[in-house]
């Protein structure tokens, strides 16, 4: 009996995902998707490599700004950590409006 498309896809994912990889699915604006395609074509690498390179570069930038303890928290898989608390930024207008 022939496999269904869902079974074929499931088998593919099982073969390619292991303990060192994680599957990420995102929906991008058309403009951003086109930019990603352009970067892929320019460098001649898969989208996965473009995304990993960009994240790696930004991670290095963030690492210079964060204490080591905070970096360890950020690098922990999301299911094992609490969400990052967002703090409100004071805008110039808000600080000038106060008496």
PDB file of C-alpha atoms in Angstrom:
ATOM      1  CA  UNK A   1       0.000   0.000   0.000  1.00  0.00           C
ATOM      2  CA  UNK A   2       1.371   3.426  -0.956  1.00  0.00           C
ATOM      3  CA  UNK A   3       2.110   6.003   1.718  1.00  0.00           C
ATOM      4  CA  UNK A   4       0.002   9.123   1.958  1.00  0.00           C
ATOM      5  CA  UNK A   5       1.596  12.555   1.602  1.00  0.00           C
ATOM      6  CA  UNK A   6       1.182  13.061   5.356  1.00  0.00           C
ATOM      7  CA  UNK A   7       3.055   9.801   6.079  1.00  0.00           C
ATOM      8  CA  UNK A   8       5.846  10.727   3.662  1.00  0.00           C
ATOM      9  CA  UNK A   9       6.196  14.171   5.285  1.00  0.00           C
ATOM     10  CA  UNK A  10       6.139  12.650   8.761  1.00  0.00           C
ATOM     11  CA  UNK A  11       8.895  10.184   7.811  1.00  0.00           C
ATOM     12  CA  UNK A  12      10.979  13.021   6.313  1.00  0.00           C
ATOM     13  CA  UNK A  13      10.693  15.105   9.479  1.00  0.00           C
ATOM     14  CA  UNK A  14      11.557  12.114  11.640  1.00  0.00           C
ATOM     15  CA  UNK A  15      14.729  11.485   9.619  1.00  0.00           C
ATOM     16  CA  UNK A  16      15.859  15.102   9.618  1.00  0.00           C
ATOM     17  CA  UNK A  17      14.956  16.222  13.119  1.00  0.00           C
ATOM     18  CA  UNK A  18      17.110  14.979  15.939  1.00  0.00           C
ATOM     19  CA  UNK A  19      18.165  16.159  19.378  1.00  0.00           C
ATOM     20  CA  UNK A  20      20.362  18.867  17.844  1.00  0.00           C
ATOM     21  CA  UNK A  21      17.691  20.444  15.653  1.00  0.00           C
ATOM     22  CA  UNK A  22      14.342  22.086  16.196  1.00  0.00           C
ATOM     23  CA  UNK A  23      11.617  22.687  13.636  1.00  0.00           C
ATOM     24  CA  UNK A  24      10.470  26.302  13.336  1.00  0.00           C
ATOM     25  CA  UNK A  25       7.484  27.388  11.299  1.00  0.00           C
ATOM     26  CA  UNK A  26       6.858  31.083  10.716  1.00  0.00           C
ATOM     27  CA  UNK A  27       4.610  33.257   8.607  1.00  0.00           C
ATOM     28  CA  UNK A  28       6.385  36.280   7.158  1.00  0.00           C
ATOM     29  CA  UNK A  29       5.178  39.409   5.408  1.00  0.00           C
ATOM     30  CA  UNK A  30       5.618  39.083   1.655  1.00  0.00           C
ATOM     31  CA  UNK A  31       8.288  41.793   1.630  1.00  0.00           C
ATOM     32  CA  UNK A  32      10.318  40.052   4.354  1.00  0.00           C
ATOM     33  CA  UNK A  33       9.943  36.685   2.593  1.00  0.00           C
ATOM     34  CA  UNK A  34      11.210  38.267  -0.629  1.00  0.00           C
ATOM     35  CA  UNK A  35      14.174  39.728   1.257  1.00  0.00           C
ATOM     36  CA  UNK A  36      14.943  36.306   2.724  1.00  0.00           C
ATOM     37  CA  UNK A  37      14.792  34.775  -0.763  1.00  0.00           C
ATOM     38  CA  UNK A  38      17.085  37.510  -2.089  1.00  0.00           C
ATOM     39  CA  UNK A  39      19.632  36.839   0.669  1.00  0.00           C
ATOM     40  CA  UNK A  40      19.402  33.109  -0.028  1.00  0.00           C
ATOM     41  CA  UNK A  41      20.040  33.687  -3.733  1.00  0.00           C
ATOM     42  CA  UNK A  42      22.822  36.197  -3.110  1.00  0.00           C
ATOM     43  CA  UNK A  43      24.795  33.897  -0.802  1.00  0.00           C
ATOM     44  CA  UNK A  44      23.781  30.672  -2.554  1.00  0.00           C
ATOM     45  CA  UNK A  45      22.811  28.949   0.691  1.00  0.00           C
ATOM     46  CA  UNK A  46      19.553  27.512   2.073  1.00  0.00           C
ATOM     47  CA  UNK A  47      17.122  29.749   3.969  1.00  0.00           C
ATOM     48  CA  UNK A  48      18.012  27.815   7.112  1.00  0.00           C
ATOM     49  CA  UNK A  49      21.625  28.982   6.817  1.00  0.00           C
ATOM     50  CA  UNK A  50      20.624  32.622   6.218  1.00  0.00           C
ATOM     51  CA  UNK A  51      18.360  32.629   9.275  1.00  0.00           C
ATOM     52  CA  UNK A  52      20.912  30.834  11.474  1.00  0.00           C
ATOM     53  CA  UNK A  53      23.642  33.280  10.412  1.00  0.00           C
ATOM     54  CA  UNK A  54      21.492  36.331  11.152  1.00  0.00           C
ATOM     55  CA  UNK A  55      20.406  34.975  14.532  1.00  0.00           C
ATOM     56  CA  UNK A  56      23.985  34.030  15.393  1.00  0.00           C
ATOM     57  CA  UNK A  57      25.240  37.518  14.555  1.00  0.00           C
ATOM     58  CA  UNK A  58      22.511  39.178  16.622  1.00  0.00           C
ATOM     59  CA  UNK A  59      23.123  36.754  19.479  1.00  0.00           C
ATOM     60  CA  UNK A  60      26.785  37.823  19.588  1.00  0.00           C
ATOM     61  CA  UNK A  61      25.687  41.465  19.732  1.00  0.00           C
ATOM     62  CA  UNK A  62      23.248  40.758  22.572  1.00  0.00           C
ATOM     63  CA  UNK A  63      25.856  38.661  24.405  1.00  0.00           C
ATOM     64  CA  UNK A  64      28.102  41.718  24.680  1.00  0.00           C
ATOM     65  CA  UNK A  65      25.297  43.669  26.377  1.00  0.00           C
ATOM     66  CA  UNK A  66      23.935  41.047  28.792  1.00  0.00           C
ATOM     67  CA  UNK A  67      25.454  39.612  31.972  1.00  0.00           C
ATOM     68  CA  UNK A  68      26.407  35.917  31.648  1.00  0.00           C
ATOM     69  CA  UNK A  69      23.638  34.857  34.060  1.00  0.00           C
ATOM     70  CA  UNK A  70      20.986  36.535  31.906  1.00  0.00           C
ATOM     71  CA  UNK A  71      22.388  34.964  28.729  1.00  0.00           C
ATOM     72  CA  UNK A  72      22.038  31.513  30.223  1.00  0.00           C
ATOM     73  CA  UNK A  73      18.363  32.246  30.920  1.00  0.00           C
ATOM     74  CA  UNK A  74      17.840  33.522  27.372  1.00  0.00           C
ATOM     75  CA  UNK A  75      19.486  30.463  25.820  1.00  0.00           C
ATOM     76  CA  UNK A  76      17.299  28.007  27.769  1.00  0.00           C
ATOM     77  CA  UNK A  77      14.590  26.426  25.596  1.00  0.00           C
ATOM     78  CA  UNK A  78      11.304  28.326  25.939  1.00  0.00           C
ATOM     79  CA  UNK A  79       9.369  25.426  27.424  1.00  0.00           C
ATOM     80  CA  UNK A  80      11.790  25.378  30.363  1.00  0.00           C
ATOM     81  CA  UNK A  81      11.862  29.088  31.148  1.00  0.00           C
ATOM     82  CA  UNK A  82       9.483  31.814  32.126  1.00  0.00           C
ATOM     83  CA  UNK A  83       8.552  34.481  29.575  1.00  0.00           C
ATOM     84  CA  UNK A  84      10.750  37.574  29.481  1.00  0.00           C
ATOM     85  CA  UNK A  85       9.129  40.483  31.277  1.00  0.00           C
ATOM     86  CA  UNK A  86       8.694  43.530  29.088  1.00  0.00           C
ATOM     87  CA  UNK A  87       9.361  46.853  30.739  1.00  0.00           C
ATOM     88  CA  UNK A  88       7.691  50.009  29.575  1.00  0.00           C
ATOM     89  CA  UNK A  89      10.060  52.499  28.014  1.00  0.00           C
ATOM     90  CA  UNK A  90       9.722  56.127  28.924  1.00  0.00           C
ATOM     91  CA  UNK A  91       9.281  58.270  25.865  1.00  0.00           C
ATOM     92  CA  UNK A  92      10.618  61.773  25.609  1.00  0.00           C
ATOM     93  CA  UNK A  93       7.056  63.141  25.454  1.00  0.00           C
ATOM     94  CA  UNK A  94       5.994  61.245  28.580  1.00  0.00           C
ATOM     95  CA  UNK A  95       8.938  62.516  30.614  1.00  0.00           C
ATOM     96  CA  UNK A  96       8.414  66.116  29.449  1.00  0.00           C
ATOM     97  CA  UNK A  97       4.670  66.029  30.170  1.00  0.00           C
ATOM     98  CA  UNK A  98       5.196  65.360  33.885  1.00  0.00           C
ATOM     99  CA  UNK A  99       5.206  68.492  36.081  1.00  0.00           C
TER     100      UNK A  99
END
